[in-house]
Amino acid sequence: MADSMSAQDKLTLIKANLQEVLKEDIVEDVILRQNRPLKIYWGTATTGRPHCGYFVPMVKLAHFLKAGCTVKLLLADIHGFLDNLKAPIELVKFRAEYYRFVIVSLLKSLNVPIDRLVIVLGSSYQLSAEYTMDLYRLSSVVSEHDSKKAGSEVVKQVANPTLSGLIYPLMQTLDEQYLDVDVQFGGVDQRKIFALASDALPKINYKERAHMMNPMVPGLSGGKMSSSDPDSKIDLLDAPHVVEKKLRKAHCAPKEVEGNGILSFVEYVLFAVDGLKNDRKGSFVIERRAAEDVEPLIYDDIATLKADYEADRVTPQLLKPAITKALIELLEPIQAEYQASPEWQDIANKAYPPEEVKKKEKKPKNLGTRFPGAKRGVAAKPDGHVEGKSKDQVNLGTDAEGAMKNLDIQSKAPS
């Protein structure tokens, strides 16, 4: 596929839908003058369960692979642990394996070749003596202020941060060298780390790399799509009725285009996926109500769809069902592969063990202060005897004869 593409066509596909490219001349030099495959790395910290937001970087990885690039996928297990313990150390190994299953399945579902995909586990080289020494060297030329600033949009911010949050950006910088790449790719939230890498690597005699950034797609509730916020995301393994319910509740204000996560998903995922699967320009279909007896709306560019949405020709009531149908179809092959793989299911249970349901503790009934013996700290038992500190004062025994004796009841003949 890539062999039949011109160098300019490869560049166009590589840069499609990107928000920003830093040091674009590095990319052009490799493609146009060196005439070799571009080496790109994308990393993901193996923390929460991957969600539908992962389709956005996957579409770009698919573009890179289709253009003949070598894509190195870093499963950043140590980063997941460093980021405020988002991934407990005992679960890191299983979560990295879970991510491998998910990402390979995602890329296969997009109908792209994965022979140039190289999956690397961060701990396979980040614990070496050479890497550790370079990390020390890097820490000697980067200030605490710059490292903290670099990670401010990526590392979880807390009131009393740990030192691990400062190491995180340094390791991401150093990974460019150890993965031997021309480009690092990520979301625009990574921009400050990319700027740090461009500035710091030459200071320890390593070459500067290019950086590519895709937009951040808003979540279902309007903010950033996050694994830690269930209301903002759709899990890749969510059942169709769950997908429908979440999209029905999703934030999608009429006539508002900016910050609309539903429209952004159409733009950066559904259009691109349709194009990749069918090897043509992507399109998006909106079915209208059968009672209206009208043809469906077919869009082959996002600008027209946005214009119709702003003009209220396309409403949330029309848009949401169309996206629901398209997304369920998109998830079908991934979920089918999961259901057919006992190994994947086993890893899922180990990586994300179900939370234990805490049983409610039974509280002893409060029988009130009028219950016999309550004030004296005693309790009656089913057989009639009592227990407690003052049991001798109130115990009447367990049979009628003993009880009468203890109460000093005497039988008197009637006069």
Short mmCIF file of N, CA and C in Angstrom, two decimals, residues 108-261:
data_model
loop_
_atom_site.label_atom_id
_atom_site.label_comp_id
_atom_site.label_asym_id
_atom_site.label_seq_id
_atom_site.Cartn_x
_atom_site.Cartn_y
_atom_site.Cartn_z
N LYS A 108 -6.26 -3.54 14.14
CA LYS A 108 -6.75 -4.54 13.18
C LYS A 108 -8.16 -4.19 12.71
N SER A 109 -8.97 -3.64 13.60
CA SER A 109 -10.35 -3.28 13.24
C SER A 109 -10.40 -2.13 12.24
N LEU A 110 -9.28 -1.37 12.13
CA LEU A 110 -9.23 -0.23 11.22
C LEU A 110 -8.71 -0.62 9.84
N ASN A 111 -8.46 -1.91 9.64
CA ASN A 111 -8.07 -2.42 8.32
C ASN A 111 -6.74 -1.84 7.83
N VAL A 112 -5.74 -1.81 8.73
CA VAL A 112 -4.41 -1.33 8.32
C VAL A 112 -3.38 -2.42 8.62
N PRO A 113 -2.30 -2.47 7.86
CA PRO A 113 -1.25 -3.47 8.12
C PRO A 113 -0.51 -3.14 9.42
N ILE A 114 -0.18 -4.16 10.20
CA ILE A 114 0.53 -3.91 11.46
C ILE A 114 1.92 -4.56 11.46
N ASP A 115 2.43 -4.87 10.26
CA ASP A 115 3.76 -5.49 10.18
C ASP A 115 4.86 -4.52 10.58
N ARG A 116 4.59 -3.21 10.50
CA ARG A 116 5.59 -2.21 10.91
C ARG A 116 5.32 -1.68 12.32
N LEU A 117 4.43 -2.35 13.05
CA LEU A 117 4.14 -1.96 14.44
C LEU A 117 5.08 -2.72 15.38
N VAL A 118 5.80 -1.98 16.21
CA VAL A 118 6.73 -2.58 17.18
C VAL A 118 6.24 -2.20 18.58
N ILE A 119 5.90 -3.20 19.39
CA ILE A 119 5.41 -2.94 20.74
C ILE A 119 6.56 -3.12 21.74
N VAL A 120 6.79 -2.09 22.55
CA VAL A 120 7.91 -2.10 23.50
C VAL A 120 7.38 -1.84 24.91
N LEU A 121 7.79 -2.66 25.86
CA LEU A 121 7.44 -2.46 27.26
C LEU A 121 8.49 -1.55 27.90
N GLY A 122 8.05 -0.48 28.53
CA GLY A 122 8.98 0.49 29.09
C GLY A 122 10.02 -0.12 30.02
N SER A 123 9.60 -1.02 30.90
CA SER A 123 10.51 -1.60 31.88
C SER A 123 11.56 -2.51 31.24
N SER A 124 11.40 -2.83 29.93
CA SER A 124 12.38 -3.70 29.27
C SER A 124 13.72 -2.99 29.06
N TYR A 125 13.72 -1.65 29.11
CA TYR A 125 14.99 -0.92 28.97
C TYR A 125 15.16 0.21 29.99
N GLN A 126 14.07 0.64 30.62
CA GLN A 126 14.15 1.79 31.52
C GLN A 126 14.80 1.47 32.86
N LEU A 127 15.06 0.20 33.13
CA LEU A 127 15.72 -0.20 34.38
C LEU A 127 17.19 -0.52 34.18
N SER A 128 17.69 -0.31 32.96
CA SER A 128 19.10 -0.62 32.68
C SER A 128 20.02 0.42 33.30
N ALA A 129 21.27 0.04 33.52
CA ALA A 129 22.26 0.95 34.11
C ALA A 129 22.51 2.16 33.20
N GLU A 130 22.55 1.92 31.89
CA GLU A 130 22.81 3.00 30.94
C GLU A 130 21.68 4.03 30.96
N TYR A 131 20.43 3.56 30.95
CA TYR A 131 19.28 4.47 30.98
C TYR A 131 19.26 5.26 32.28
N THR A 132 19.54 4.58 33.39
CA THR A 132 19.54 5.25 34.70
C THR A 132 20.60 6.34 34.75
N MET A 133 21.79 6.07 34.20
CA MET A 133 22.85 7.07 34.19
C MET A 133 22.45 8.28 33.35
N ASP A 134 21.80 8.02 32.18
CA ASP A 134 21.33 9.12 31.34
C ASP A 134 20.23 9.92 32.03
N LEU A 135 19.41 9.24 32.83
CA LEU A 135 18.37 9.94 33.58
C LEU A 135 19.00 10.89 34.59
N TYR A 136 20.10 10.45 35.24
CA TYR A 136 20.83 11.32 36.16
C TYR A 136 21.42 12.51 35.41
N ARG A 137 21.98 12.25 34.24
CA ARG A 137 22.57 13.33 33.44
C ARG A 137 21.51 14.35 33.04
N LEU A 138 20.34 13.84 32.65
CA LEU A 138 19.26 14.73 32.25
C LEU A 138 18.77 15.55 33.44
N SER A 139 18.70 14.94 34.61
CA SER A 139 18.23 15.65 35.80
C SER A 139 19.20 16.76 36.21
N SER A 140 20.44 16.68 35.75
CA SER A 140 21.43 17.71 36.11
C SER A 140 21.33 18.95 35.22
N VAL A 141 20.55 18.86 34.11
CA VAL A 141 20.43 20.02 33.20
C VAL A 141 18.99 20.53 33.13
N VAL A 142 18.07 19.89 33.85
CA VAL A 142 16.67 20.33 33.86
C VAL A 142 16.31 20.77 35.28
N SER A 143 15.75 21.96 35.41
CA SER A 143 15.39 22.47 36.73
C SER A 143 14.11 21.83 37.24
N GLU A 144 13.92 21.90 38.55
CA GLU A 144 12.69 21.39 39.16
C GLU A 144 11.48 22.13 38.59
N HIS A 145 11.63 23.43 38.38
CA HIS A 145 10.55 24.26 37.85
C HIS A 145 10.14 23.80 36.45
N ASP A 146 11.14 23.55 35.58
CA ASP A 146 10.85 23.17 34.20
C ASP A 146 10.22 21.78 34.11
N SER A 147 10.68 20.87 34.96
CA SER A 147 10.12 19.52 34.94
C SER A 147 8.67 19.53 35.43
N LYS A 148 8.42 20.29 36.48
CA LYS A 148 7.05 20.39 37.01
C LYS A 148 6.12 21.03 35.99
N LYS A 149 6.61 22.07 35.33
CA LYS A 149 5.81 22.77 34.31
C LYS A 149 5.51 21.83 33.13
N ALA A 150 6.52 21.04 32.73
CA ALA A 150 6.35 20.14 31.59
C ALA A 150 5.25 19.11 31.83
N GLY A 151 5.17 18.62 33.06
CA GLY A 151 4.19 17.58 33.36
C GLY A 151 2.86 18.07 33.86
N SER A 152 2.67 19.38 33.88
CA SER A 152 1.48 19.96 34.54
C SER A 152 0.16 19.53 33.91
N GLU A 153 0.14 19.22 32.60
CA GLU A 153 -1.12 18.82 31.96
C GLU A 153 -1.24 17.32 31.77
N VAL A 154 -0.21 16.59 32.21
CA VAL A 154 -0.20 15.14 32.00
C VAL A 154 -0.19 14.39 33.33
N VAL A 155 0.73 14.79 34.22
CA VAL A 155 0.86 14.14 35.52
C VAL A 155 -0.25 14.65 36.43
N LYS A 156 -0.88 13.76 37.17
CA LYS A 156 -1.96 14.14 38.07
C LYS A 156 -1.46 15.14 39.10
N GLN A 157 -2.16 16.27 39.22
CA GLN A 157 -1.77 17.33 40.13
C GLN A 157 -2.47 17.15 41.49
N VAL A 158 -1.68 17.10 42.53
CA VAL A 158 -2.21 16.93 43.89
C VAL A 158 -1.61 18.00 44.80
N ALA A 159 -2.18 18.14 45.99
CA ALA A 159 -1.74 19.19 46.92
C ALA A 159 -0.30 18.97 47.38
N ASN A 160 0.07 17.71 47.61
CA ASN A 160 1.41 17.41 48.09
C ASN A 160 2.08 16.41 47.14
N PRO A 161 2.58 16.91 45.97
CA PRO A 161 3.09 16.00 44.94
C PRO A 161 4.36 15.28 45.36
N THR A 162 4.53 14.07 44.81
CA THR A 162 5.73 13.29 45.07
C THR A 162 6.80 13.58 44.01
N LEU A 163 8.03 13.17 44.28
CA LEU A 163 9.12 13.39 43.32
C LEU A 163 8.91 12.62 42.02
N SER A 164 8.13 11.53 42.08
CA SER A 164 7.92 10.72 40.88
C SER A 164 7.31 11.54 39.74
N GLY A 165 6.50 12.55 40.07
CA GLY A 165 5.89 13.40 39.05
C GLY A 165 6.91 14.24 38.31
N LEU A 166 8.07 14.47 38.91
CA LEU A 166 9.14 15.22 38.25
C LEU A 166 9.99 14.31 37.37
N ILE A 167 10.07 13.03 37.73
CA ILE A 167 10.85 12.07 36.94
C ILE A 167 10.11 11.72 35.65
N TYR A 168 8.80 11.69 35.70
CA TYR A 168 7.95 11.29 34.57
C TYR A 168 8.31 12.02 33.27
N PRO A 169 8.35 13.38 33.23
CA PRO A 169 8.68 14.07 31.98
C PRO A 169 10.11 13.79 31.51
N LEU A 170 11.04 13.59 32.45
CA LEU A 170 12.43 13.31 32.07
C LEU A 170 12.51 11.96 31.37
N MET A 171 11.80 10.98 31.86
CA MET A 171 11.82 9.65 31.24
C MET A 171 11.17 9.70 29.86
N GLN A 172 10.07 10.44 29.73
CA GLN A 172 9.43 10.54 28.42
C GLN A 172 10.35 11.21 27.41
N THR A 173 11.13 12.16 27.87
CA THR A 173 12.13 12.82 27.02
C THR A 173 13.20 11.83 26.58
N LEU A 174 13.71 11.09 27.51
CA LEU A 174 14.81 10.15 27.25
C LEU A 174 14.36 8.98 26.36
N ASP A 175 13.08 8.65 26.42
CA ASP A 175 12.57 7.54 25.60
C ASP A 175 12.77 7.79 24.11
N GLU A 176 12.76 9.04 23.69
CA GLU A 176 12.99 9.35 22.27
C GLU A 176 14.33 8.79 21.80
N GLN A 177 15.35 8.91 22.64
CA GLN A 177 16.68 8.42 22.30
C GLN A 177 16.74 6.89 22.34
N TYR A 178 16.19 6.31 23.38
CA TYR A 178 16.32 4.86 23.56
C TYR A 178 15.42 4.06 22.63
N LEU A 179 14.38 4.69 22.10
CA LEU A 179 13.54 4.02 21.11
C LEU A 179 14.02 4.29 19.68
N ASP A 180 15.04 5.16 19.57
CA ASP A 180 15.68 5.45 18.28
C ASP A 180 14.65 5.87 17.22
N VAL A 181 13.98 7.00 17.49
CA VAL A 181 12.94 7.48 16.59
C VAL A 181 13.26 8.87 16.04
N ASP A 182 12.52 9.24 14.99
CA ASP A 182 12.62 10.59 14.41
C ASP A 182 11.58 11.52 15.02
N VAL A 183 10.46 10.95 15.45
CA VAL A 183 9.30 11.74 15.86
C VAL A 183 8.66 11.12 17.09
N GLN A 184 8.19 11.98 18.01
CA GLN A 184 7.28 11.51 19.06
C GLN A 184 5.91 12.10 18.77
N PHE A 185 4.89 11.25 18.90
CA PHE A 185 3.52 11.66 18.63
C PHE A 185 2.70 11.60 19.91
N GLY A 186 1.77 12.54 20.08
CA GLY A 186 0.90 12.53 21.25
C GLY A 186 -0.18 13.59 21.12
N GLY A 187 -0.98 13.75 22.17
CA GLY A 187 -2.02 14.77 22.18
C GLY A 187 -1.41 16.14 22.50
N VAL A 188 -2.19 17.19 22.26
CA VAL A 188 -1.70 18.54 22.53
C VAL A 188 -1.43 18.76 24.02
N ASP A 189 -2.00 17.90 24.88
CA ASP A 189 -1.71 18.02 26.31
C ASP A 189 -0.26 17.66 26.62
N GLN A 190 0.44 17.06 25.65
CA GLN A 190 1.85 16.67 25.83
C GLN A 190 2.81 17.77 25.39
N ARG A 191 2.30 18.89 24.91
CA ARG A 191 3.15 19.89 24.26
C ARG A 191 4.30 20.38 25.14
N LYS A 192 4.05 20.57 26.43
CA LYS A 192 5.10 21.08 27.32
C LYS A 192 6.21 20.05 27.53
N ILE A 193 5.84 18.77 27.53
CA ILE A 193 6.87 17.72 27.63
C ILE A 193 7.68 17.68 26.33
N PHE A 194 6.99 17.86 25.19
CA PHE A 194 7.69 17.87 23.91
C PHE A 194 8.67 19.05 23.84
N ALA A 195 8.26 20.21 24.35
CA ALA A 195 9.14 21.38 24.36
C ALA A 195 10.36 21.13 25.25
N LEU A 196 10.14 20.47 26.39
CA LEU A 196 11.25 20.11 27.28
C LEU A 196 12.22 19.18 26.58
N ALA A 197 11.70 18.18 25.86
CA ALA A 197 12.55 17.22 25.16
C ALA A 197 13.40 17.92 24.09
N SER A 198 12.78 18.83 23.33
CA SER A 198 13.52 19.56 22.29
C SER A 198 14.66 20.37 22.88
N ASP A 199 14.44 20.93 24.05
CA ASP A 199 15.46 21.78 24.69
C ASP A 199 16.52 20.96 25.42
N ALA A 200 16.11 19.86 26.08
CA ALA A 200 17.02 19.17 26.99
C ALA A 200 17.91 18.11 26.33
N LEU A 201 17.38 17.36 25.36
CA LEU A 201 18.19 16.28 24.77
C LEU A 201 19.52 16.75 24.18
N PRO A 202 19.54 17.87 23.42
CA PRO A 202 20.83 18.34 22.90
C PRO A 202 21.84 18.69 24.00
N LYS A 203 21.36 19.01 25.19
CA LYS A 203 22.26 19.37 26.30
C LYS A 203 23.04 18.17 26.82
N ILE A 204 22.56 16.96 26.52
CA ILE A 204 23.32 15.77 26.91
C ILE A 204 23.79 15.01 25.65
N ASN A 205 23.93 15.82 24.57
CA ASN A 205 24.52 15.35 23.31
C ASN A 205 23.68 14.31 22.57
N TYR A 206 22.34 14.42 22.67
CA TYR A 206 21.45 13.60 21.86
C TYR A 206 20.68 14.53 20.92
N LYS A 207 20.31 14.02 19.75
CA LYS A 207 19.70 14.88 18.74
C LYS A 207 18.25 15.25 19.08
N GLU A 208 17.84 16.38 18.56
CA GLU A 208 16.46 16.85 18.74
C GLU A 208 15.54 16.10 17.78
N ARG A 209 14.34 15.79 18.26
CA ARG A 209 13.34 15.10 17.44
C ARG A 209 12.19 16.04 17.07
N ALA A 210 11.41 15.61 16.06
CA ALA A 210 10.18 16.31 15.72
C ALA A 210 9.06 15.82 16.64
N HIS A 211 7.99 16.63 16.73
CA HIS A 211 6.85 16.26 17.58
C HIS A 211 5.54 16.56 16.85
N MET A 212 4.65 15.58 16.85
CA MET A 212 3.34 15.73 16.21
C MET A 212 2.25 15.62 17.27
N MET A 213 1.23 16.47 17.14
CA MET A 213 0.16 16.49 18.15
C MET A 213 -1.22 16.44 17.51
N ASN A 214 -2.05 15.55 18.04
CA ASN A 214 -3.44 15.51 17.60
C ASN A 214 -4.30 16.26 18.62
N PRO A 215 -5.48 16.73 18.22
CA PRO A 215 -6.35 17.46 19.15
C PRO A 215 -6.87 16.52 20.24
N MET A 216 -7.27 17.12 21.35
CA MET A 216 -7.90 16.36 22.43
C MET A 216 -9.41 16.40 22.21
N VAL A 217 -10.02 15.24 22.10
CA VAL A 217 -11.46 15.17 21.88
C VAL A 217 -12.18 15.30 23.22
N PRO A 218 -13.14 16.23 23.33
CA PRO A 218 -13.86 16.38 24.60
C PRO A 218 -14.61 15.11 24.97
N GLY A 219 -14.78 14.90 26.28
CA GLY A 219 -15.51 13.74 26.76
C GLY A 219 -17.01 13.92 26.62
N LEU A 220 -17.76 12.92 27.03
CA LEU A 220 -19.22 12.97 26.90
C LEU A 220 -19.84 14.02 27.79
N SER A 221 -19.14 14.38 28.88
CA SER A 221 -19.69 15.39 29.78
C SER A 221 -19.16 16.79 29.45
N GLY A 222 -18.39 16.92 28.37
CA GLY A 222 -17.92 18.22 27.92
C GLY A 222 -16.46 18.48 28.19
N GLY A 223 -15.86 17.87 29.23
CA GLY A 223 -14.45 18.07 29.52
C GLY A 223 -13.58 17.04 28.84
N LYS A 224 -12.36 16.84 29.36
CA LYS A 224 -11.44 15.85 28.79
C LYS A 224 -11.96 14.44 29.05
N MET A 225 -11.86 13.58 28.01
CA MET A 225 -12.25 12.19 28.18
C MET A 225 -11.21 11.50 29.05
N SER A 226 -11.63 10.90 30.16
CA SER A 226 -10.69 10.36 31.13
C SER A 226 -11.11 8.97 31.59
N SER A 227 -10.09 8.09 31.76
CA SER A 227 -10.37 6.73 32.25
C SER A 227 -10.91 6.74 33.67
N SER A 228 -10.57 7.79 34.44
CA SER A 228 -10.96 7.83 35.84
C SER A 228 -12.35 8.43 36.05
N ASP A 229 -12.96 8.96 34.97
CA ASP A 229 -14.29 9.56 35.08
C ASP A 229 -15.26 8.75 34.22
N PRO A 230 -16.01 7.82 34.81
CA PRO A 230 -16.89 6.94 34.04
C PRO A 230 -17.93 7.68 33.21
N ASP A 231 -18.35 8.87 33.68
CA ASP A 231 -19.38 9.62 32.97
C ASP A 231 -18.84 10.31 31.71
N SER A 232 -17.51 10.40 31.57
CA SER A 232 -16.93 11.12 30.45
C SER A 232 -16.55 10.19 29.30
N LYS A 233 -16.68 8.88 29.48
CA LYS A 233 -16.12 7.95 28.49
C LYS A 233 -17.03 6.76 28.23
N ILE A 234 -16.76 6.10 27.10
CA ILE A 234 -17.39 4.83 26.77
C ILE A 234 -16.28 3.80 26.69
N ASP A 235 -16.40 2.75 27.48
CA ASP A 235 -15.39 1.69 27.47
C ASP A 235 -15.50 0.90 26.17
N LEU A 236 -14.36 0.40 25.69
CA LEU A 236 -14.35 -0.35 24.45
C LEU A 236 -15.15 -1.66 24.54
N LEU A 237 -15.38 -2.13 25.76
CA LEU A 237 -16.13 -3.37 25.95
C LEU A 237 -17.54 -3.13 26.47
N ASP A 238 -18.00 -1.88 26.48
CA ASP A 238 -19.37 -1.59 26.91
C ASP A 238 -20.38 -2.24 25.96
N ALA A 239 -21.41 -2.83 26.53
CA ALA A 239 -22.48 -3.47 25.74
C ALA A 239 -23.25 -2.40 24.96
N PRO A 240 -23.89 -2.78 23.85
CA PRO A 240 -24.64 -1.80 23.03
C PRO A 240 -25.64 -0.95 23.82
N HIS A 241 -26.37 -1.58 24.76
CA HIS A 241 -27.36 -0.79 25.51
C HIS A 241 -26.69 0.22 26.43
N VAL A 242 -25.47 -0.09 26.89
CA VAL A 242 -24.71 0.86 27.73
C VAL A 242 -24.22 2.02 26.87
N VAL A 243 -23.72 1.70 25.67
CA VAL A 243 -23.27 2.74 24.74
C VAL A 243 -24.43 3.69 24.43
N GLU A 244 -25.58 3.11 24.13
CA GLU A 244 -26.76 3.92 23.80
C GLU A 244 -27.16 4.82 24.97
N LYS A 245 -27.14 4.28 26.17
CA LYS A 245 -27.53 5.04 27.35
C LYS A 245 -26.55 6.20 27.59
N LYS A 246 -25.24 5.94 27.48
CA LYS A 246 -24.24 6.98 27.73
C LYS A 246 -24.32 8.10 26.68
N LEU A 247 -24.52 7.72 25.42
CA LEU A 247 -24.61 8.74 24.37
C LEU A 247 -25.90 9.53 24.48
N ARG A 248 -26.95 8.89 24.94
CA ARG A 248 -28.22 9.60 25.13
C ARG A 248 -28.08 10.70 26.19
N LYS A 249 -27.25 10.41 27.22
CA LYS A 249 -27.04 11.38 28.30
C LYS A 249 -25.90 12.36 28.01
N ALA A 250 -25.18 12.16 26.92
CA ALA A 250 -23.98 12.97 26.63
C ALA A 250 -24.32 14.43 26.39
N HIS A 251 -23.37 15.29 26.77
CA HIS A 251 -23.53 16.73 26.56
C HIS A 251 -23.45 17.04 25.07
N CYS A 252 -24.50 17.64 24.52
CA CYS A 252 -24.53 17.95 23.09
C CYS A 252 -25.53 19.09 22.87
N ALA A 253 -25.11 20.30 23.22
CA ALA A 253 -26.02 21.45 23.16
C ALA A 253 -26.39 21.77 21.72
N PRO A 254 -27.67 22.05 21.45
CA PRO A 254 -28.09 22.39 20.09
C PRO A 254 -27.35 23.61 19.55
N LYS A 255 -26.96 23.53 18.29
CA LYS A 255 -26.33 24.64 17.55
C LYS A 255 -24.95 25.05 18.07
N GLU A 256 -24.41 24.30 19.05
CA GLU A 256 -23.07 24.61 19.58
C GLU A 256 -22.05 23.62 19.03
N VAL A 257 -21.04 24.15 18.34
CA VAL A 257 -20.01 23.32 17.71
C VAL A 257 -18.76 23.23 18.57
N GLU A 258 -18.34 24.35 19.14
CA GLU A 258 -17.12 24.37 19.96
C GLU A 258 -17.31 23.56 21.24
N GLY A 259 -16.34 22.70 21.52
CA GLY A 259 -16.38 21.90 22.74
C GLY A 259 -17.41 20.79 22.71
N ASN A 260 -17.95 20.50 21.52
CA ASN A 260 -18.96 19.46 21.37
C ASN A 260 -18.25 18.12 21.13
N GLY A 261 -18.18 17.29 22.16
CA GLY A 261 -17.47 16.02 22.06
C GLY A 261 -18.07 15.06 21.06
#
